[in-house]
């Protein structure tokens, strides 16, 4: 306990951090009147990403009527944040909308045409947060879309559920607001301190009552300090005041000021047992838990000499900045530019139709006299002022050279990502070099390269997984094929064994009888009598076709006679071939001159004779011929082929002579056939001579 007490006393005595600057504060311009409001805009542009992490997923459809506070975008993953309708109205578009961002690129969003009724959706208030478990409170905070209101917009529920494994012993509430011109947190602490303290109580309860709860405020906000101390009476919360120096509002710098602890490189405050939240975030958490209100509005500073009225307003998220400027009397002729944020860490808006988002702390509209444009950048003179001013103890000059050279390895080695982009180095640079812009661009390049590397790694993993999957499938297929082969081999062996059994022999005999019957049918189908009948039918059909074509040729006009003559010639050749086949069939039947009666008698005698014996004889002759061919040598087989060819040539010569004697129209066809047979005979004779020479 004594150790805790000593550390508590040290916490109340603020420390200092390296570097820092003291730019003109310009806080008084916007603190002259209470937090106000403006009329509701006719159209609200609500981006689906207003926070660190993934964009929300839209839950509404075109033409749908939404109520104030209704969720219109749900968080997509752990590091994401829900988005709600700032007012009641109709969804008129789901499309990219302008976004206040240094890139100027639009993002997916929901466009709502307001109806002016401000009709709320059903809310879930909670009068006593202690009746709920911390996890239930985290769910309410997550569902209400609470994000950090003082920095990059990190989802509050994620920050309150650290996964570092380190015990959280300190809760810090950041009321510093060190950026020049911005007074949103200052005015919120002055006017709504009770709600902030109520939110701090909820945060402490969720974190299991950490040992210390410190509320840090710079000494240039006496009214806010007094209001917060009064609201914290009766609690164990300590309001710690420390000297004003920019950028003491940086998370790591504030932790060092209040506790003396240093957050490690690329580490988080939770790594050293600390959770840090903004005062505006604490108030938003209170309203989310107590009244069930989602984060649909925020306090924003509207300031600059180009405006007739400078103050803080609570404005619905999604309100176009042009609408805000219109109700503050903007002088377009005097306006130098529009800055989203302060002059140190803010960026220029090219499109004033961009809306207010959860991280819009300030809209600065200066004149040229108020905020002169920076002079052209000059070469670095290596003065070292930037290193002295850097609150993160970096070497800005080296980072600048490596950023220009696009040396990513050196940039990371010199801890580029520890840079909080506060602009202190650019502020003190006598050469007016825009150092922060170089660092911001280098960070973007490194993040893009890392994303590409991760994509490549994932693609390689997918490829390797697919390769393994294919190899596994091929292996399984091969195993199945091998199993089928083994099963087939076993079945074959089983059949072989069964063949030797008496039952198998009987089955084999029965199969032989069936095969013999099929052979008899085939022999009957190929009988000379049936061949003769088929030849007669073929000849009759061919002659009829010749007659039809001849008739068409006689009746056809002159322009069609050539084609019909060619068809007639082809039909005559086919008729001659059919006539020749009929003659061969008649010779095979026994007597070519006998005519139909002889054929019928031959058929009758064939029917009266035992067909089974004829079929058997045909089978025997075929077997004998096959056996004879199988037993022949190559020379003997060639000699047999030569004899058969010589016989066919002799027969073809006789047929050609007969055709010439009878003046047959198919003499040319017979001559061509004879020539082919003679060529084949000569080829076989040469083959025989070559074999004889080799032997």
XYZ file of C-alpha atoms in Angstrom:
695
model
C 0.000 0.000 0.000
C 2.866 2.362 0.768
C 4.328 1.668 -2.700
C 0.970 2.458 -4.328
C 0.667 5.632 -2.247
C 4.164 6.786 -3.261
C 3.430 6.115 -6.932
C 0.123 7.968 -6.525
C 1.955 10.983 -5.156
C 4.398 10.869 -8.055
C 1.442 10.728 -10.470
C 0.077 13.959 -9.051
C 3.425 15.589 -9.813
C 3.568 15.590 -13.599
C 6.678 14.631 -15.504
C 7.967 16.118 -18.721
C 8.625 14.573 -22.121
C 11.300 15.187 -24.720
C 10.820 17.953 -27.245
C 7.597 19.800 -27.850
C 6.835 23.322 -29.023
C 4.699 26.290 -27.947
C 2.690 27.530 -30.951
C 0.094 30.313 -30.494
C -2.882 28.729 -28.740
C -5.728 30.807 -30.235
C -8.255 29.285 -27.847
C -10.221 32.401 -26.916
C -11.918 32.897 -30.306
C -14.315 29.956 -29.870
C -14.936 30.025 -26.090
C -16.896 33.248 -25.902
C -20.325 31.612 -25.953
C -21.830 28.255 -24.854
C -22.030 25.175 -27.019
C -24.688 25.890 -29.632
C -26.443 24.168 -32.487
C -27.552 24.837 -36.061
C -30.669 23.879 -38.046
C -30.783 20.298 -39.282
C -29.388 19.847 -42.772
C -31.774 18.739 -45.508
C -29.408 15.907 -46.556
C -26.984 13.948 -44.374
C -24.007 12.085 -45.843
C -23.055 9.283 -43.445
C -19.813 7.447 -44.346
C -19.685 3.785 -43.363
C -16.087 4.154 -42.191
C -15.379 6.936 -39.670
C -12.946 5.025 -37.525
C -9.816 2.901 -37.482
C -10.440 -0.536 -38.983
C -12.832 -2.107 -41.457
C -15.795 -0.305 -42.978
C -19.252 -1.065 -41.600
C -21.673 -3.157 -43.653
C -24.885 -1.360 -44.738
C -28.137 -2.605 -43.190
C -30.621 -0.402 -45.075
C -32.043 -0.356 -48.586
C -32.724 2.416 -51.046
C -36.013 4.149 -50.257
C -36.211 2.784 -46.708
C -37.347 5.128 -43.942
C -34.973 5.231 -40.980
C -35.408 6.577 -37.473
C -32.989 8.678 -35.464
C -30.480 6.404 -33.751
C -31.290 3.383 -35.942
C -28.293 1.247 -36.876
C -27.664 1.631 -40.600
C -24.263 -0.083 -40.707
C -23.045 -2.980 -38.595
C -19.436 -3.542 -37.560
C -17.537 -5.878 -39.866
C -15.102 -7.743 -37.631
C -13.358 -6.943 -34.366
C -11.670 -3.683 -35.417
C -14.746 -1.980 -36.808
C -17.559 0.253 -35.591
C -21.315 0.464 -36.099
C -22.887 3.507 -37.796
C -26.324 4.967 -36.949
C -28.782 7.368 -38.537
C -28.217 10.914 -37.133
C -31.865 11.845 -37.820
C -35.078 10.360 -39.133
C -35.667 10.400 -42.863
C -35.466 8.364 -46.069
C -32.460 6.613 -47.581
C -32.064 8.218 -51.001
C -28.706 6.703 -52.014
C -26.215 3.999 -51.134
C -23.110 5.220 -52.878
C -19.627 6.657 -52.321
C -19.843 9.919 -50.394
C -17.228 12.628 -49.726
C -14.966 11.882 -46.788
C -12.767 14.282 -44.783
C -9.440 12.531 -45.327
C -6.008 13.653 -46.591
C -6.458 11.501 -49.705
C -9.732 13.237 -50.635
C -11.140 9.914 -51.883
C -14.833 9.101 -51.363
C -15.939 6.098 -49.318
C -19.085 3.980 -49.223
C -21.874 5.719 -47.377
C -25.605 6.203 -46.809
C -27.363 9.392 -47.958
C -30.414 10.313 -45.846
C -33.025 12.912 -46.801
C -34.189 14.222 -43.405
C -37.892 14.721 -42.643
C -37.446 17.217 -39.784
C -39.410 15.063 -37.347
C -36.346 13.830 -35.385
C -38.241 10.665 -34.519
C -36.128 8.347 -32.341
C -35.950 4.603 -32.686
C -36.555 2.448 -29.609
C -33.684 2.847 -27.133
C -32.532 0.633 -24.253
C -31.725 2.842 -21.254
C -30.050 1.569 -18.082
C -30.527 3.470 -14.830
C -27.907 1.496 -12.853
C -24.969 0.267 -14.891
C -23.678 -1.801 -11.965
C -26.561 -4.224 -12.448
C -24.964 -5.253 -15.740
C -21.817 -7.312 -16.163
C -18.794 -5.614 -17.807
C -19.231 -7.778 -20.906
C -22.839 -6.612 -21.255
C -21.702 -3.007 -21.006
C -19.069 -3.640 -23.675
C -21.805 -5.009 -25.940
C -23.874 -1.850 -25.428
C -20.864 0.346 -26.177
C -20.082 -1.690 -29.302
C -23.685 -1.617 -30.530
C -23.841 2.156 -30.012
C -20.815 2.669 -32.294
C -18.676 4.544 -29.763
C -15.250 5.428 -31.158
C -12.489 7.644 -29.820
C -13.492 11.310 -30.270
C -10.082 12.833 -29.776
C -7.763 10.891 -32.097
C -8.015 8.443 -34.987
C -11.359 7.009 -33.891
C -10.307 3.658 -32.446
C -13.368 1.538 -31.446
C -13.864 2.111 -27.709
C -15.103 -1.417 -26.948
C -11.911 -2.912 -28.380
C -9.700 -0.624 -26.326
C -11.638 -1.510 -23.158
C -11.105 -5.248 -23.710
C -7.303 -5.480 -24.081
C -5.808 -8.825 -25.062
C -2.277 -8.144 -23.869
C -2.553 -10.199 -20.696
C -1.231 -7.252 -18.654
C -3.216 -6.107 -15.616
C -4.675 -2.623 -16.109
C -3.875 -0.561 -13.016
C -4.367 2.978 -14.374
C -7.178 4.665 -16.303
C -6.281 8.019 -17.881
C -8.879 10.484 -19.153
C -7.337 12.840 -21.707
C -8.622 16.400 -21.368
C -5.479 18.016 -22.732
C -6.615 19.302 -26.138
C -3.243 20.799 -26.948
C -3.885 21.541 -30.650
C -4.217 25.288 -31.339
C -7.712 26.673 -32.032
C -9.562 23.523 -30.846
C -11.743 23.958 -27.756
C -14.381 21.235 -28.143
C -13.156 19.214 -25.134
C -12.592 22.406 -23.118
C -16.197 23.536 -23.578
C -17.537 20.025 -22.983
C -15.687 19.836 -19.662
C -16.984 23.279 -18.664
C -20.638 22.560 -19.463
C -21.018 18.787 -19.172
C -18.488 17.732 -16.557
C -21.044 15.637 -14.643
C -21.711 13.468 -17.677
C -17.970 13.016 -18.247
C -17.408 11.896 -14.639
C -20.388 9.519 -14.918
C -18.769 8.033 -18.017
C -15.449 7.674 -16.163
C -17.245 5.687 -13.453
C -18.553 3.282 -16.106
C -15.067 2.933 -17.600
C -13.542 2.183 -14.191
C -16.247 -0.413 -13.514
C -15.598 -2.156 -16.844
C -11.842 -2.235 -16.109
C -12.466 -3.817 -12.669
C -11.734 -0.606 -10.731
C -8.099 0.165 -11.562
C -5.906 1.485 -8.747
C -5.648 4.972 -10.242
C -7.971 7.102 -12.342
C -6.219 10.243 -13.582
C -7.866 13.087 -15.500
C -5.162 15.135 -17.241
C -5.850 18.774 -18.163
C -3.414 21.467 -19.309
C -3.145 24.572 -17.130
C -4.524 26.854 -19.872
C -8.109 25.655 -19.153
C -8.930 27.012 -15.657
C -12.722 26.918 -16.139
C -12.613 23.286 -17.290
C -10.298 22.347 -14.393
C -12.670 23.879 -11.873
C -15.724 22.210 -13.389
C -14.081 18.777 -13.501
C -12.796 19.011 -9.927
C -16.229 19.945 -8.714
C -17.856 17.060 -10.609
C -15.222 14.621 -9.269
C -15.862 15.482 -5.622
C -16.732 12.378 -3.642
C -14.909 10.081 -6.084
C -11.399 8.719 -6.050
C -10.635 10.340 -9.403
C -7.697 12.759 -9.511
C -7.678 15.817 -11.776
C -4.004 16.393 -12.651
C -2.954 19.775 -14.050
C 0.341 20.231 -15.894
C 2.053 22.948 -17.940
C 0.849 23.658 -21.454
C 3.119 22.316 -24.163
C 2.336 20.912 -27.559
C 1.815 17.924 -28.105
C 1.146 16.863 -24.522
C -2.229 15.542 -25.706
C -0.551 12.681 -27.562
C -1.430 9.401 -25.857
C 2.144 8.270 -25.246
C 3.225 11.765 -24.168
C 0.320 12.106 -21.720
C 1.103 8.690 -20.202
C 4.686 9.774 -19.689
C 3.561 13.072 -18.134
C 1.119 11.486 -15.662
C 2.882 8.197 -14.809
C 6.452 8.386 -16.034
C 5.966 5.172 -17.985
C 7.015 4.842 -21.633
C 4.996 2.822 -24.128
C 7.331 0.490 -26.087
C 8.010 0.864 -29.798
C 4.905 -0.133 -31.775
C 3.313 -1.037 -28.471
C 0.033 -0.085 -26.858
C -0.681 1.635 -23.530
C -2.205 -1.634 -22.341
C 1.286 -3.166 -22.572
C 2.293 -0.991 -19.600
C -0.999 -1.448 -17.697
C -2.749 1.746 -18.842
C -5.950 2.517 -20.739
C -6.423 6.050 -22.080
C -9.697 7.636 -23.254
C -10.782 11.102 -24.313
C -13.229 13.183 -22.249
C -15.678 13.290 -25.150
C -15.497 9.504 -25.453
C -16.276 9.128 -21.726
C -19.364 11.333 -22.117
C -20.513 9.363 -25.201
C -20.127 6.096 -23.256
C -22.239 7.499 -20.415
C -25.066 8.483 -22.769
C -24.866 5.125 -24.563
C -25.216 3.151 -21.303
C -27.609 5.432 -19.411
C -29.962 6.439 -22.232
C -29.093 3.913 -24.951
C -28.098 6.732 -27.317
C -25.700 5.759 -30.117
C -22.949 8.133 -31.222
C -24.800 10.292 -33.754
C -23.510 13.767 -32.879
C -20.468 15.434 -31.413
C -19.171 18.809 -30.224
C -17.080 20.485 -32.936
C -15.165 23.754 -32.909
C -16.008 26.113 -35.795
C -13.361 28.831 -35.880
C -11.418 31.134 -38.169
C -11.344 34.832 -39.085
C -13.140 34.086 -42.370
C -16.295 33.370 -40.301
C -18.651 35.914 -38.802
C -19.358 33.650 -35.819
C -16.819 31.413 -34.036
C -17.966 28.964 -31.395
C -18.524 25.275 -30.566
C -21.625 23.467 -31.727
C -23.084 20.019 -31.200
C -23.727 18.868 -34.746
C -25.226 15.631 -36.147
C -22.713 13.354 -37.794
C -23.158 13.443 -41.560
C -23.884 17.196 -41.699
C -22.117 18.735 -44.740
C -19.389 21.173 -43.738
C -20.764 23.639 -46.292
C -24.021 23.693 -44.289
C -22.082 24.521 -41.085
C -20.111 27.307 -42.777
C -23.311 28.779 -44.199
C -24.780 29.140 -40.692
C -21.577 30.759 -39.394
C -21.356 33.484 -42.016
C -18.397 32.331 -44.086
C -16.725 34.954 -46.313
C -15.597 32.993 -49.355
C -13.488 35.862 -50.635
C -11.462 36.128 -47.412
C -11.221 32.366 -46.856
C -7.782 30.950 -47.527
C -8.844 27.282 -47.236
C -10.830 24.893 -45.044
C -8.834 22.809 -42.570
C -10.260 19.667 -40.988
C -8.685 19.685 -37.517
C -6.138 22.117 -36.195
C -3.275 23.897 -37.931
C -0.680 21.392 -36.659
C -2.213 17.986 -37.389
C -5.146 18.923 -39.611
C -5.372 18.710 -43.385
C -6.920 20.809 -46.122
C -10.383 19.907 -47.410
C -10.774 20.248 -51.161
C -14.544 19.604 -51.068
C -16.702 21.385 -48.489
C -19.554 18.941 -49.148
C -17.631 16.446 -47.004
C -19.565 15.719 -43.794
C -18.781 15.898 -40.112
C -17.651 12.479 -38.853
C -16.919 11.020 -35.424
C -13.337 12.368 -35.450
C -14.165 15.932 -36.598
C -12.819 17.980 -33.694
C -12.534 21.293 -35.531
C -13.359 23.134 -38.753
C -10.811 25.892 -39.213
C -11.448 28.589 -41.865
C -8.520 31.042 -41.635
C -7.650 34.080 -43.702
C -4.248 34.628 -45.306
C -3.317 37.066 -42.555
C -4.374 34.699 -39.803
C -2.601 31.618 -41.131
C -0.167 32.565 -43.913
C 0.558 29.806 -46.405
C 3.961 28.181 -45.863
C 6.800 29.448 -48.040
C 8.383 27.138 -50.628
C 10.516 24.379 -49.150
C 14.274 24.902 -49.155
C 17.087 22.331 -48.904
C 17.727 20.880 -45.457
C 20.514 22.720 -43.620
C 20.925 19.971 -40.993
C 20.277 22.350 -38.125
C 18.830 19.626 -35.880
C 15.888 21.703 -34.657
C 13.473 18.958 -35.741
C 15.196 16.361 -33.549
C 15.073 18.715 -30.555
C 11.352 19.321 -31.038
C 10.317 15.705 -31.694
C 8.228 14.464 -28.718
C 8.844 10.827 -29.712
C 12.675 11.227 -29.552
C 13.036 10.306 -33.230
C 15.504 11.573 -35.846
C 13.226 13.472 -38.251
C 16.067 14.478 -40.536
C 17.112 10.873 -41.167
C 13.501 9.832 -41.632
C 13.127 12.619 -44.183
C 16.090 11.390 -46.258
C 14.966 7.763 -46.106
C 11.400 8.760 -47.018
C 12.659 10.607 -50.086
C 14.792 7.583 -51.020
C 11.840 5.225 -50.355
C 14.105 3.091 -48.170
C 11.421 1.209 -46.253
C 13.813 -0.932 -44.250
C 15.686 2.091 -42.901
C 12.446 3.914 -42.150
C 11.231 1.039 -40.010
C 14.639 0.651 -38.398
C 14.433 4.321 -37.367
C 10.935 3.731 -35.870
C 8.889 5.716 -38.383
C 5.645 4.358 -36.934
C 6.418 5.934 -33.556
C 5.830 9.290 -35.246
C 2.482 10.725 -34.092
C 2.436 13.227 -36.992
C 2.136 16.132 -34.560
C 3.907 18.530 -36.941
C 6.346 19.885 -34.334
C 9.282 19.136 -36.639
C 7.682 21.005 -39.558
C 6.791 23.890 -37.247
C 10.421 24.531 -36.227
C 12.021 23.735 -39.606
C 13.734 26.897 -40.947
C 13.668 25.421 -44.459
C 9.864 24.989 -44.374
C 10.131 21.323 -45.390
C 6.754 19.550 -45.058
C 8.241 16.714 -43.038
C 4.934 15.299 -41.794
C 3.674 14.869 -45.350
C 6.766 12.825 -46.192
C 6.270 10.632 -43.130
C 2.558 10.188 -43.803
C 3.219 9.156 -47.407
C 6.001 6.777 -46.335
C 3.697 5.126 -43.807
C 1.101 4.632 -46.516
C 3.688 3.040 -48.830
C 4.900 0.692 -46.116
C 1.352 -0.335 -45.199
C 0.571 -0.969 -48.870
C 3.726 -3.057 -49.263
C 2.888 -5.069 -46.149
C -0.648 -5.664 -47.402
C 0.710 -6.867 -50.743
C 3.140 -9.114 -48.915
C 0.323 -10.562 -46.837
C -1.766 -11.102 -49.969
C 1.157 -12.901 -51.615
C 1.658 -15.057 -48.542
C -2.031 -15.952 -48.460
C -1.971 -16.737 -52.197
C 1.079 -18.961 -51.694
C -0.637 -20.751 -48.822
C -3.735 -21.282 -50.952
C -1.611 -22.643 -53.802
C 0.294 -25.021 -51.541
C -2.931 -26.170 -49.907
C -4.486 -26.783 -53.326
C -1.387 -28.708 -54.415
C -1.545 -30.897 -51.311
C -5.257 -31.415 -51.819
C -4.727 -32.526 -55.440
C -1.897 -34.848 -54.436
C -4.084 -36.341 -51.730
C -6.948 -36.845 -54.176
C -4.627 -38.493 -56.710
C -3.255 -40.776 -54.036
C -6.776 -41.767 -53.003
C -7.704 -42.442 -56.633
C -4.605 -44.583 -57.117
C -5.442 -46.562 -54.002
C -8.971 -47.136 -55.286
C -7.623 -48.257 -58.681
C -5.199 -50.640 -57.003
C -8.007 -52.029 -54.857
C -10.130 -52.579 -57.966
C -7.243 -54.335 -59.737
C -6.700 -56.590 -56.767
C -10.420 -57.359 -56.564
C -10.511 -58.141 -60.301
C -7.501 -60.417 -60.001
C -9.089 -62.265 -57.099
C -12.317 -62.647 -59.079
C -10.391 -63.993 -62.076
C -8.586 -66.514 -59.901
C -11.911 -67.504 -58.370
C -13.410 -68.027 -61.819
C -10.401 -70.089 -62.831
C -10.857 -72.278 -59.789
C -14.587 -72.613 -60.465
C -13.906 -73.605 -64.092
C -12.219 -76.794 -62.880
C -15.303 -77.829 -60.900
C -17.994 -80.131 -62.470
C -20.593 -77.384 -62.325
C -18.272 -75.024 -64.167
C -17.622 -77.666 -66.836
C -21.343 -78.099 -67.347
C -21.731 -74.357 -67.669
C -18.875 -74.243 -70.171
C -20.512 -76.994 -72.244
C -23.762 -75.083 -72.244
C -21.911 -71.947 -73.396
C -20.290 -73.998 -76.220
C -23.739 -75.161 -77.375
C -24.952 -71.552 -77.490
C -21.874 -70.486 -79.428
C -22.415 -73.300 -81.915
C -26.043 -72.270 -82.402
C -24.962 -68.686 -83.075
C -22.413 -69.939 -85.585
C -25.125 -71.936 -87.366
C -27.355 -68.883 -87.599
C -24.488 -66.831 -88.999
C -23.664 -69.576 -91.525
C -27.299 -69.688 -92.595
C -27.416 -65.946 -92.989
C -24.306 -66.040 -95.186
C -25.589 -68.904 -97.436
C -25.132 -68.556 -101.257
C -28.917 -68.505 -101.731
C -29.337 -65.455 -99.487
C -26.393 -63.751 -101.151
C -28.057 -64.332 -104.512
C -31.354 -62.842 -103.282
C -29.583 -59.744 -101.913
C -27.722 -59.321 -105.195
C -30.977 -59.511 -107.160
C -32.567 -56.826 -104.926
C -29.541 -54.573 -105.264
C -29.579 -54.894 -109.075
C -33.308 -54.154 -109.291
C -32.904 -51.030 -107.130
C -29.913 -49.819 -109.165
C -31.704 -50.309 -112.503
C -34.765 -48.431 -111.238
C -32.578 -45.507 -110.181
C -30.980 -45.456 -113.662
C -34.424 -45.329 -115.262
C -35.552 -42.442 -112.997
C -32.409 -40.425 -113.665
C -32.667 -41.063 -117.415
C -36.242 -39.806 -117.380
C -35.257 -36.670 -115.401
C -32.381 -36.020 -117.808
C -34.670 -36.181 -120.806
C -37.129 -33.737 -119.248
C -34.614 -31.358 -117.613
C -33.686 -27.926 -119.036
C -30.240 -27.351 -120.500
C -28.750 -25.686 -117.388
C -29.465 -28.777 -115.223
C -28.446 -31.493 -117.673
C -24.767 -31.494 -116.685
C -25.427 -32.360 -113.040
C -28.077 -34.968 -113.921
C -25.760 -36.563 -116.486
C -23.085 -36.969 -113.812
C -25.614 -38.540 -111.425
C -26.814 -40.864 -114.208
C -23.253 -41.961 -114.935
C -22.662 -42.786 -111.257
C -25.949 -44.739 -111.128
C -24.990 -46.733 -114.224
C -21.639 -47.665 -112.647
C -23.406 -48.859 -109.493
C -25.873 -50.865 -111.614
C -22.968 -52.514 -113.435
C -21.347 -53.392 -110.110
C -24.650 -54.834 -108.874
C -24.939 -56.868 -112.086
C -21.414 -58.216 -111.577
C -22.179 -59.160 -107.946
C -25.340 -60.943 -109.112
C -23.285 -62.941 -111.578
C -20.831 -63.921 -108.832
C -23.724 -64.859 -106.525
C -25.285 -67.026 -109.251
C -21.948 -68.755 -109.773
C -21.651 -69.381 -106.046
C -25.187 -70.806 -105.959
C -24.199 -73.519 -108.461
C -25.368 -72.721 -111.957
C -25.376 -69.113 -113.235
C -27.520 -70.019 -116.243
C -30.216 -71.914 -114.303
C -32.318 -68.902 -113.451
C -34.741 -68.480 -110.614
C -36.120 -72.023 -110.716
C -32.674 -73.514 -110.219
C -32.023 -71.140 -107.357
C -35.319 -72.117 -105.730
C -34.496 -75.786 -106.133
C -31.097 -75.188 -104.580
C -32.771 -73.367 -101.749
C -35.264 -76.191 -101.270
C -32.488 -78.755 -101.206
C -30.646 -76.558 -98.739
C -33.687 -76.432 -96.510
C -34.127 -80.206 -96.709
C -30.498 -80.912 -95.855
C -29.406 -80.791 -92.215
C -28.296 -77.174 -91.658
C -26.476 -78.144 -88.518
C -24.080 -80.340 -90.519
C -23.414 -77.534 -93.001
C -22.755 -75.057 -90.267
C -20.487 -77.495 -88.542
C -18.618 -78.113 -91.797
C -18.229 -74.365 -92.306
C -16.903 -73.971 -88.804
C -14.492 -76.827 -89.290
C -13.242 -75.416 -92.587
C -12.743 -71.991 -91.031
C -10.862 -73.505 -88.105
C -8.705 -75.518 -90.466
C -7.901 -72.464 -92.583
C -7.056 -70.435 -89.495
C -4.875 -73.246 -88.148
C -3.130 -73.529 -91.491
C -2.421 -69.785 -91.586
C -1.167 -69.860 -88.032
C 1.273 -72.660 -88.805
C 2.658 -70.926 -91.931
C 5.923 -69.052 -91.908
C 6.132 -65.493 -93.230
C 7.459 -66.728 -96.616
C 4.698 -69.283 -96.930
C 2.027 -66.777 -96.008
C 3.393 -64.342 -98.607
C 3.411 -67.055 -101.252
C -0.207 -67.908 -100.479
C -1.201 -64.263 -100.802
C 0.593 -64.110 -104.175
C -1.313 -67.115 -105.483
C -4.619 -65.627 -104.376
C -3.783 -62.307 -106.037
C -2.786 -64.025 -109.289
C -6.122 -65.829 -109.325
C -8.000 -62.580 -108.774
C -6.001 -60.845 -111.528
C -6.800 -63.647 -113.946
C -10.495 -63.406 -113.102
C -10.468 -59.609 -113.470
C -8.751 -59.894 -116.892
C -11.443 -62.289 -118.063
C -14.181 -59.973 -116.801
C -12.596 -57.005 -118.615
C -12.350 -58.942 -121.909
C -15.975 -59.969 -121.632
C -17.047 -56.380 -120.978
C -15.126 -55.146 -124.023
C -16.653 -57.846 -126.182
C -20.174 -56.942 -125.043
C -19.535 -53.200 -125.396
C -20.318 -52.751 -121.667
C -20.543 -49.162 -120.417
C -18.431 -50.088 -117.334
C -15.269 -51.050 -119.250
C -13.315 -48.159 -117.655
C -14.302 -49.226 -114.150
C -13.250 -52.838 -114.800
C -9.926 -51.619 -116.255
C -9.247 -49.452 -113.176
C -9.963 -52.336 -110.844
C -7.652 -54.614 -112.820
C -4.883 -52.000 -112.714
C -5.122 -51.729 -108.928
C -4.941 -55.521 -108.537
C -1.904 -55.706 -110.858
C -0.126 -52.969 -108.859
C -0.801 -54.826 -105.628
C 0.470 -58.072 -107.191
C 3.678 -56.368 -108.326
C 4.189 -54.942 -104.824
C 3.825 -58.383 -103.254
C 6.222 -59.883 -105.812
C 8.836 -57.230 -105.007
C 8.395 -57.971 -101.326
C 8.971 -61.696 -102.039
C 12.081 -60.946 -104.097
C 13.493 -58.706 -101.348
C 13.041 -61.440 -98.761
C 14.690 -63.962 -101.074
C 17.703 -61.653 -101.541
C 18.078 -61.145 -97.791
C 18.077 -64.913 -97.189
